[in-house]
Coordinates of N, CA and C in Angstrom, one line a residue:
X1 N 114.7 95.7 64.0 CA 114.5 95.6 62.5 C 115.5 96.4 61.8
X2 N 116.0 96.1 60.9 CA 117.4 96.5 60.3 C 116.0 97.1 58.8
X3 N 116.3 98.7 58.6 CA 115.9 98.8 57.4 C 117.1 99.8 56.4
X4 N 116.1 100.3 55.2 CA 116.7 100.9 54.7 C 117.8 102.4 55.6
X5 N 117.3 102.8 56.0 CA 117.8 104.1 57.3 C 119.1 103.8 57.8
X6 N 118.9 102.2 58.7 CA 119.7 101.6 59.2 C 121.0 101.5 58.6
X7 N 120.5 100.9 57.2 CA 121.8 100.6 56.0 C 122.5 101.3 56.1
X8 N 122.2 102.9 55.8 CA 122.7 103.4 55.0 C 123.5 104.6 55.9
X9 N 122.9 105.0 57.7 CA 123.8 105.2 58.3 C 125.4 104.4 58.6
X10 N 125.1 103.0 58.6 CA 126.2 102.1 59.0 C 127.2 102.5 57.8
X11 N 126.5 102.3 56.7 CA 127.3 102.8 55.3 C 128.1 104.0 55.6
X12 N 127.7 104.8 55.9 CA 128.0 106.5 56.1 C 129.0 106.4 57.4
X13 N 129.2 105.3 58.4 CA 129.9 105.1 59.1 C 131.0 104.0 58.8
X14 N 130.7 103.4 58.0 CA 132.3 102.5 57.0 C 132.8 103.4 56.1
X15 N 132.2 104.2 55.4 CA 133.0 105.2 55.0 C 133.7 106.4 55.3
X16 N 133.3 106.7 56.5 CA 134.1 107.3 57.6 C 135.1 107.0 57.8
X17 N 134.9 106.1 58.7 CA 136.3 105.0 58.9 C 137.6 104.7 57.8
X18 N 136.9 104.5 56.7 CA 137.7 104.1 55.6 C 138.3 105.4 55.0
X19 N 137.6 106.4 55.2 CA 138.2 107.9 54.5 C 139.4 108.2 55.9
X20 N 139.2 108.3 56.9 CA 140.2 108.3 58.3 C 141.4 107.3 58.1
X21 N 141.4 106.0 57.8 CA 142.3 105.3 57.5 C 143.4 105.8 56.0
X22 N 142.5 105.9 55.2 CA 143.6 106.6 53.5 C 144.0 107.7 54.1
X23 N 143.3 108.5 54.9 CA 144.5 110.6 55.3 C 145.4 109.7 56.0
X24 N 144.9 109.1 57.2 CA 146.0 108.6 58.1 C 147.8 108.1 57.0
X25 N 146.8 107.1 56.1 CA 148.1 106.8 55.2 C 148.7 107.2 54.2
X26 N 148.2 108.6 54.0 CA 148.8 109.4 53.1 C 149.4 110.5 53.9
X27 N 148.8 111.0 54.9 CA 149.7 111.3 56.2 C 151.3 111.0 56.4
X28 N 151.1 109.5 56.7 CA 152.2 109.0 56.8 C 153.3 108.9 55.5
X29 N 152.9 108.5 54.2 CA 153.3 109.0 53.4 C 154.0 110.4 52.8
X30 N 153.2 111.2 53.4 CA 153.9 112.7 53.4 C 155.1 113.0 53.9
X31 N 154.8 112.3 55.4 CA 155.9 112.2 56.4 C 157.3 111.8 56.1
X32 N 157.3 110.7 55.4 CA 158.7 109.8 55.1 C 158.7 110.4 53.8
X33 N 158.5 111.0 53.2 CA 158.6 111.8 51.6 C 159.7 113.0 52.3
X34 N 158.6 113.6 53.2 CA 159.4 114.5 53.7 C 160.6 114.6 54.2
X35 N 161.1 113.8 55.0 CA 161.6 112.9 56.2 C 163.3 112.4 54.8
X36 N 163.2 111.9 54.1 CA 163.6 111.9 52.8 C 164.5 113.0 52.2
X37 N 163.3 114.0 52.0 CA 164.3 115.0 51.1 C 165.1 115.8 52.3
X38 N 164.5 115.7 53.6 CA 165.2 116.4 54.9 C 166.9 115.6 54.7
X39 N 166.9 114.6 54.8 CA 168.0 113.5 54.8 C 168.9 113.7 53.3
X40 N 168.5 114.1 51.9 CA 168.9 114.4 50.8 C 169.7 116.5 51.4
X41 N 168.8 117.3 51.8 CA 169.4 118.4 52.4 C 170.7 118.4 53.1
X42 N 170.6 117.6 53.8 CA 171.4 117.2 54.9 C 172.7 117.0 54.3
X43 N 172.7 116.3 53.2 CA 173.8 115.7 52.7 C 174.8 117.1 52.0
X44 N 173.9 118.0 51.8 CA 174.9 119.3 51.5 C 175.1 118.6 49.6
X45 N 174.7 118.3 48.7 CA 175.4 117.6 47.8 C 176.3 119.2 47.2
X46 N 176.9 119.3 46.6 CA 177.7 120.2 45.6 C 176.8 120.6 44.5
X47 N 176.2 121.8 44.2 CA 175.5 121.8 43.1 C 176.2 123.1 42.5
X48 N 176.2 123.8 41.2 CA 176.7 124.8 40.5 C 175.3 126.1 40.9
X49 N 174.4 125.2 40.8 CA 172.9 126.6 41.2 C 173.4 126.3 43.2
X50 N 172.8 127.4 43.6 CA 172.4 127.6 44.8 C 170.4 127.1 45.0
X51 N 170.6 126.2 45.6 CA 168.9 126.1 45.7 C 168.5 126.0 46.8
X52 N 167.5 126.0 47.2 CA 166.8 126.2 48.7 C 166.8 125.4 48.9
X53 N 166.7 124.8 50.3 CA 166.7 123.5 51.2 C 165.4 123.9 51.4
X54 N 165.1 122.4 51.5 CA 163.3 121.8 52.1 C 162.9 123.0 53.2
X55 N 164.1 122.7 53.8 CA 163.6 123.4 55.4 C 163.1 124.8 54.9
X56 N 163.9 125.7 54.5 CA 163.9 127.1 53.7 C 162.2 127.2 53.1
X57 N 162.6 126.3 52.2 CA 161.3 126.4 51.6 C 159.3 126.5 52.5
X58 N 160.0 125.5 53.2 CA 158.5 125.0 54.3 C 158.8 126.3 55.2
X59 N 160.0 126.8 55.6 CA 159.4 128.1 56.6 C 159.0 129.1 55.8
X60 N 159.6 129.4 54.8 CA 158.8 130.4 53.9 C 157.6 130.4 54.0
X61 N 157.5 129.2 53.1 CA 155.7 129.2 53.3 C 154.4 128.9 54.2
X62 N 155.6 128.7 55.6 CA 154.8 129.1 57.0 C 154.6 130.5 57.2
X63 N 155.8 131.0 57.0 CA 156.1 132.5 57.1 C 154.7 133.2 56.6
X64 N 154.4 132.9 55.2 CA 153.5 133.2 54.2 C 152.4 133.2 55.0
X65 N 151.8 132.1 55.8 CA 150.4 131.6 56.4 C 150.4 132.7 57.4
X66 N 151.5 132.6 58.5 CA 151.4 133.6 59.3 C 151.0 135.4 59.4
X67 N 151.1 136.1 57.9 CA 150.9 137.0 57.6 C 149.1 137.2 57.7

């Protein structure tokens, strides 16, 4: 017999699923954002400021975690 209880676990388990699928693809999203400005660093462009590269920046603030 399928009741209310029933429902509402399955519920709680489609939106599991569905919350695991969006990180997954915002995940990925991150990734190629990233992936991106890595490829923009790379290029070395000529700028008048000196600015930090991606990479710089993300160990920094690994650095930071690790303290």
């Amino acid at each position: 017999m399928f009741n209310e209880r029933e429902a509402l676990r399955l519920r709680l388990e489609q939106l599991n699923n569905a919350e695991i699928q969006v990180i997954r693809e915002l995940q990925n999203e991150r990734k190629d954002i990233y992936s991106r400005l890595r490829e923009l660093d790379r290029q070395k462009v000529s700028s008048s400021h000196h600015k930090k590269t991606l990479l710089q920046l993300v160990d920094e603030t690994a650095n930071l975690f690790k303290k």
